[in-house]
PDB file of C-alpha atoms in Angstrom:
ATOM      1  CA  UNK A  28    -140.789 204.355 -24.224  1.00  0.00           C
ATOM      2  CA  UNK A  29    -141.561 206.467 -21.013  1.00  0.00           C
ATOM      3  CA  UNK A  30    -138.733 203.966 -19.283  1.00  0.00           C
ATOM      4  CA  UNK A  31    -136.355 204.984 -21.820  1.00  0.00           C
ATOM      5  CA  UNK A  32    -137.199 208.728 -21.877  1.00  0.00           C
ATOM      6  CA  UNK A  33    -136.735 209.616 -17.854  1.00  0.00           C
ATOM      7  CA  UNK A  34    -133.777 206.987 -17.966  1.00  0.00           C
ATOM      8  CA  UNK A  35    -132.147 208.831 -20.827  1.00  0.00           C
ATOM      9  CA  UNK A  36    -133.086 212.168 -19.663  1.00  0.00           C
ATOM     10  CA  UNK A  37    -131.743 211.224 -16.535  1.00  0.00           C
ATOM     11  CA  UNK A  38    -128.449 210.540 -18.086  1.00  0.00           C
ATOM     12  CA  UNK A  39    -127.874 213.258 -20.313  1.00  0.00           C
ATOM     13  CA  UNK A  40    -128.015 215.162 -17.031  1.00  0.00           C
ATOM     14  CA  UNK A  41    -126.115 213.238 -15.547  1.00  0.00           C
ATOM     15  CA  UNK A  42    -123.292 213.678 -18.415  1.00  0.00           C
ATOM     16  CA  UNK A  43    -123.338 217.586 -18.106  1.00  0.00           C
ATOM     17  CA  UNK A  44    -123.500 217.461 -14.604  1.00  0.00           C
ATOM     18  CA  UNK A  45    -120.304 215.257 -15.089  1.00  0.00           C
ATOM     19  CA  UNK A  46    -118.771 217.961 -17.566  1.00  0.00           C
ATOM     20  CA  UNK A  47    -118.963 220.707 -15.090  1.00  0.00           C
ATOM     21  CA  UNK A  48    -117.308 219.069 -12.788  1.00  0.00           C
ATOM     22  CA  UNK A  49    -114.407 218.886 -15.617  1.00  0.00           C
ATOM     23  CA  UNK A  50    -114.154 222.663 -15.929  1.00  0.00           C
ATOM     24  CA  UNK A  51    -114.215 222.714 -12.108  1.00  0.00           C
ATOM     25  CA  UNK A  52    -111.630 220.886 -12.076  1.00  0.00           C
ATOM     26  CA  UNK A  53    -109.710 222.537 -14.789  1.00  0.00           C
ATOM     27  CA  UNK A  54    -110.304 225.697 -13.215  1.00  0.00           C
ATOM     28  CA  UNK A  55    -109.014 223.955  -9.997  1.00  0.00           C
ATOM     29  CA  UNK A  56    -106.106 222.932 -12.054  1.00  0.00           C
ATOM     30  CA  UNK A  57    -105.399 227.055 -13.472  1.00  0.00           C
ATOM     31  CA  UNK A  58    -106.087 228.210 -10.085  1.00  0.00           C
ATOM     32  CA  UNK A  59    -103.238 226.053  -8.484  1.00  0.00           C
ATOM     33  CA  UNK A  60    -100.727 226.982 -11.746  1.00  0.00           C
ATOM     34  CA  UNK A  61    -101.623 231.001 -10.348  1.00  0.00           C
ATOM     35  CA  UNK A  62    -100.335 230.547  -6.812  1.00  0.00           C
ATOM     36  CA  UNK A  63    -103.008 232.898  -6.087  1.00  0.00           C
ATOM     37  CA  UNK A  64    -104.492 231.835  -2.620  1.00  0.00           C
ATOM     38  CA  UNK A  65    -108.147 233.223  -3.179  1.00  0.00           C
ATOM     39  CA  UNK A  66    -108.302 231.216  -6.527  1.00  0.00           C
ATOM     40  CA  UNK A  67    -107.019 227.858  -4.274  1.00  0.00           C
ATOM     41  CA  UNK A  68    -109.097 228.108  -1.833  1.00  0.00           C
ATOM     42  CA  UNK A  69    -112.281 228.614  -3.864  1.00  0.00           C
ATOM     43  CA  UNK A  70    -111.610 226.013  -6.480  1.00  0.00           C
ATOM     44  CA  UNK A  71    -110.822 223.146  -3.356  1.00  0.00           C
ATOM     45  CA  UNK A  72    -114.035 224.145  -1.655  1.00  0.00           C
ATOM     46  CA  UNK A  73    -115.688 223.987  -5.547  1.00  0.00           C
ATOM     47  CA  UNK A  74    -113.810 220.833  -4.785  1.00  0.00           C
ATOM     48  CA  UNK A  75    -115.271 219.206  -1.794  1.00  0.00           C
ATOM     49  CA  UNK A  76    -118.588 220.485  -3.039  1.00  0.00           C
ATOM     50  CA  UNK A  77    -118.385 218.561  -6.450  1.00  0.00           C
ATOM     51  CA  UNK A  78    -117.602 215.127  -4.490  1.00  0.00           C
ATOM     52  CA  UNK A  79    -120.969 215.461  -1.917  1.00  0.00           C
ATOM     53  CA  UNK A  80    -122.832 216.165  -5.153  1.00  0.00           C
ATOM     54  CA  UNK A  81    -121.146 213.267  -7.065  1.00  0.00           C
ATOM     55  CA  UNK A  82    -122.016 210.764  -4.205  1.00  0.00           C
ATOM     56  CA  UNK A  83    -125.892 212.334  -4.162  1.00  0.00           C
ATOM     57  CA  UNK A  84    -126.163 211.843  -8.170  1.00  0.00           C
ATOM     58  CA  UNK A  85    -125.233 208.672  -7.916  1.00  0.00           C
ATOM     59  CA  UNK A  86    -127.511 207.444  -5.423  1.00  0.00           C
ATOM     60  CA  UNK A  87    -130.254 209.220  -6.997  1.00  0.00           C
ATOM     61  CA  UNK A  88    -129.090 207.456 -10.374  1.00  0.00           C
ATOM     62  CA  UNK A  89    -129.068 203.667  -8.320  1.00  0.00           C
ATOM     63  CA  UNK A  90    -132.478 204.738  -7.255  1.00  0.00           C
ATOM     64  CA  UNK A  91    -133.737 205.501 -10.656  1.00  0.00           C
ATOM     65  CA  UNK A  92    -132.514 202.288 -11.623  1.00  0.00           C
ATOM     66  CA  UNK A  93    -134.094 200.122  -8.999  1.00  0.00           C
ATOM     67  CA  UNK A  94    -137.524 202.178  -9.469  1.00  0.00           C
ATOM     68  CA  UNK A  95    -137.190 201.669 -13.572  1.00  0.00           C
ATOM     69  CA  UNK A  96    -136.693 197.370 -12.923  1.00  0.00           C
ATOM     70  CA  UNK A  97    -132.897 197.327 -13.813  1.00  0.00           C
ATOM     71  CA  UNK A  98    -131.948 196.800 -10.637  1.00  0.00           C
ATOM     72  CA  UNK A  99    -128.457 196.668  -9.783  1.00  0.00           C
ATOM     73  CA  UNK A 100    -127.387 196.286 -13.637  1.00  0.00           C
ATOM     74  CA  UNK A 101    -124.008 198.524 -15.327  1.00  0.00           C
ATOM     75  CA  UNK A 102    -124.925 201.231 -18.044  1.00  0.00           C
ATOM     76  CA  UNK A 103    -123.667 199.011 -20.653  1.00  0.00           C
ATOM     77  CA  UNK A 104    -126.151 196.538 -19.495  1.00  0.00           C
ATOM     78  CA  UNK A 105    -128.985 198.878 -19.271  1.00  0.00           C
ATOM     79  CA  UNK A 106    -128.014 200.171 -22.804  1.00  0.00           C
ATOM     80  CA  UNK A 107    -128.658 196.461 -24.221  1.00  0.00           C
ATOM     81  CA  UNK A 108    -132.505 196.402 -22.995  1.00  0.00           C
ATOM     82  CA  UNK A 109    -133.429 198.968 -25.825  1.00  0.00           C
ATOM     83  CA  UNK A 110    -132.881 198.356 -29.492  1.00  0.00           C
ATOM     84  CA  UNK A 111    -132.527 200.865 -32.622  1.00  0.00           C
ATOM     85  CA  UNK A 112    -132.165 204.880 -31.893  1.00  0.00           C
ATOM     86  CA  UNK A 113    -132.973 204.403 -28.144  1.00  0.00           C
ATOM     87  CA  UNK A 114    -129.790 202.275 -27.739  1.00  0.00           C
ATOM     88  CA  UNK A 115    -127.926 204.469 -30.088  1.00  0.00           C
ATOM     89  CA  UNK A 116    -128.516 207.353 -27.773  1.00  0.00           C
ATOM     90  CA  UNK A 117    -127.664 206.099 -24.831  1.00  0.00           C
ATOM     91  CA  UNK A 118    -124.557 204.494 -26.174  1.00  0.00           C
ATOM     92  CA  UNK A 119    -123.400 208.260 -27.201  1.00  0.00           C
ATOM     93  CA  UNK A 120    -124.281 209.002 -23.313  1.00  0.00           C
ATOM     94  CA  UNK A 121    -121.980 206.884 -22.016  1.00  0.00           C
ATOM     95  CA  UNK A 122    -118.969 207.420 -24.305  1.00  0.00           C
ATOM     96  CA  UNK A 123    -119.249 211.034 -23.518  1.00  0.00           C
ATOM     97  CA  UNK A 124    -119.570 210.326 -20.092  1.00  0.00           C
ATOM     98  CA  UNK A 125    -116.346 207.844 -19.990  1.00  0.00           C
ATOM     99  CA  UNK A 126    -114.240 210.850 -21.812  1.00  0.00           C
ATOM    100  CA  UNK A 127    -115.349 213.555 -19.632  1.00  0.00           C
ATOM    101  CA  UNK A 128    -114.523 211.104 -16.599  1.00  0.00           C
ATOM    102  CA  UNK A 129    -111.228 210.155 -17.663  1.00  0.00           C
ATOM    103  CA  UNK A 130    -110.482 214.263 -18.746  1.00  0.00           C
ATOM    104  CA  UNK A 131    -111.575 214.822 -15.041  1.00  0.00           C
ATOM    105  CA  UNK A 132    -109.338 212.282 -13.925  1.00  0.00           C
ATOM    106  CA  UNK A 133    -106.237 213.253 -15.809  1.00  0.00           C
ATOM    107  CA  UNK A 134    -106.823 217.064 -14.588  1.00  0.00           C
ATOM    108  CA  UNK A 135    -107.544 215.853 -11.447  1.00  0.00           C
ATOM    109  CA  UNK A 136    -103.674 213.999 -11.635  1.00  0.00           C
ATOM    110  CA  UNK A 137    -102.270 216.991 -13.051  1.00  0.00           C
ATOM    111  CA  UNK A 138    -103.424 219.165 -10.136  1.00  0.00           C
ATOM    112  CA  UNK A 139    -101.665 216.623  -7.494  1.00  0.00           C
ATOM    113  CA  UNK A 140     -98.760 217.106  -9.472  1.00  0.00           C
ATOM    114  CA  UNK A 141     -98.722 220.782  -9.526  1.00  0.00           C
ATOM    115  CA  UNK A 142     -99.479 220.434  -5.755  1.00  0.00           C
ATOM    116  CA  UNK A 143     -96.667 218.242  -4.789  1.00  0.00           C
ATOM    117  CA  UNK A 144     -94.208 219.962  -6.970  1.00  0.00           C
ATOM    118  CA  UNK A 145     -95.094 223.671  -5.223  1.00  0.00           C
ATOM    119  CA  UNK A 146     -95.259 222.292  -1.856  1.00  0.00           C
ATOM    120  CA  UNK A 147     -91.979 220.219  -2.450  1.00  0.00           C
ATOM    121  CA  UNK A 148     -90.731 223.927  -3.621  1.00  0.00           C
ATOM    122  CA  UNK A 149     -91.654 226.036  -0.939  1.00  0.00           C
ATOM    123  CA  UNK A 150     -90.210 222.894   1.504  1.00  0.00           C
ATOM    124  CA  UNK A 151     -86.667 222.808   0.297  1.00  0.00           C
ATOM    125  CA  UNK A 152     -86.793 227.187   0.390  1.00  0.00           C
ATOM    126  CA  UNK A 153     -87.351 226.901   3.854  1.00  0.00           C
ATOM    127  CA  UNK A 154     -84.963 224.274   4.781  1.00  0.00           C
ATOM    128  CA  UNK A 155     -82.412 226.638   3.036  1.00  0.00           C
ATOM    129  CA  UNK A 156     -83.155 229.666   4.993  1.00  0.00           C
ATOM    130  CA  UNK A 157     -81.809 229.733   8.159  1.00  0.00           C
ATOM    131  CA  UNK A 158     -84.434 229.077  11.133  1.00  0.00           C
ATOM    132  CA  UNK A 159     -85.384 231.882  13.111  1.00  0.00           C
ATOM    133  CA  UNK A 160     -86.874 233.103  16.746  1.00  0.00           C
ATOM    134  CA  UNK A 161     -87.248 235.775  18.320  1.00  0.00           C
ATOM    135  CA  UNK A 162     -86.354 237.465  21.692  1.00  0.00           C
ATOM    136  CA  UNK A 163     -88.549 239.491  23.875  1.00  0.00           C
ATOM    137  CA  UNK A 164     -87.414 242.148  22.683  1.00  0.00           C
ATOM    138  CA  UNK A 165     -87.984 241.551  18.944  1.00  0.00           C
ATOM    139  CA  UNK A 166     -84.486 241.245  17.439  1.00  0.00           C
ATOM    140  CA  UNK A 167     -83.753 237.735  15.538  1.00  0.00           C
ATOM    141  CA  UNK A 168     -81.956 234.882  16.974  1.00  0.00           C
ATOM    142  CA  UNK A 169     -81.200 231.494  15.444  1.00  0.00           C
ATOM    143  CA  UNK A 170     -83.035 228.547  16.201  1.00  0.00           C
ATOM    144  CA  UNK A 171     -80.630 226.629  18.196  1.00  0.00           C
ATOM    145  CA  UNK A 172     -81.001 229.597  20.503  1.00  0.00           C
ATOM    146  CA  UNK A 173     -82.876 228.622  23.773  1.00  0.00           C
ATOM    147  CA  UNK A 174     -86.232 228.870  23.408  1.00  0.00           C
ATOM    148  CA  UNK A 175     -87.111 230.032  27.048  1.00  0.00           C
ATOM    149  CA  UNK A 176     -84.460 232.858  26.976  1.00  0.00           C
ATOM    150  CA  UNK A 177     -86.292 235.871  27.721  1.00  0.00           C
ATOM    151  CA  UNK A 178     -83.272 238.203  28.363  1.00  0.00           C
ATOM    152  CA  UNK A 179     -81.458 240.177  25.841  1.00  0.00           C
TER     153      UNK A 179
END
């Protein structure tokens, strides 16, 4: 019972640790949708933090394992060790946990997109605007100018 208990607890943290990372990346998803530069950069470094802590839950969740006797065995495997409610509960764990991972991987998708498509945007507006430099005395010149002109 005590196995069960810190494994399960250990899960069910696990899941909602899981399920803010979804509205992280939702919010990453909004933030990119806003153009708003502030809102970008904060939700990618929300970003890069939510992948160190991903990697450090799992390796404390590989350790729990090996310390509880499963060794190197799947959730699904684990799950079939207990019987009755204990089983039951940790069978809703993981089906939460394999929605809120594949909702964090669709939103994750969906903010690539929205990536690509704005930086495929702002590409072809500034191969349609004509190139410019300028001279040492701050008026414009083209691009095919040459670029070590210094008299104007």
């Amino acid at each position: 019972m005590e196995r069960f208990n810190e494994y399960y607890d250990f899960m069910k943290g696990y899941l909602s640790f899981f399920e803010g990372v979804k509205d992280n990346e939702r919010n990453k998803m909004h933030a990119l949708l806003s153009n708003d530069l502030k809102k970008i950069e904060s939700a990618m470094q929300q970003h890069q933090s939510d992948v160190k802590k991903i990697e450090l839950m799992e390796k404390q969740r590989r350790e729990l394992s090996e310390r509880l006797g499963f060794g190197q065995m799947d959730f699904s495997a684990i799950i079939d060790l207990f019987e009755g409610d204990e089983r039951n509960k940790l069978w809703g764990v993981k089906n939460n946990l394999q929605i809120t991972v594949k909702n964090i991987q669709y939103l994750n998708r969906k903010s690539m997109e929205i990536a690509n498509l704005q930086l495929n945007y702002y590409g072809e507006l500034a191969a349609d605007e004509e190139a410019r430099l300028y001279n040492a005395k701050g008026k414009p010149e083209v691009a095919a100018a040459n670029l070590l002109n210094t008299k104007a």
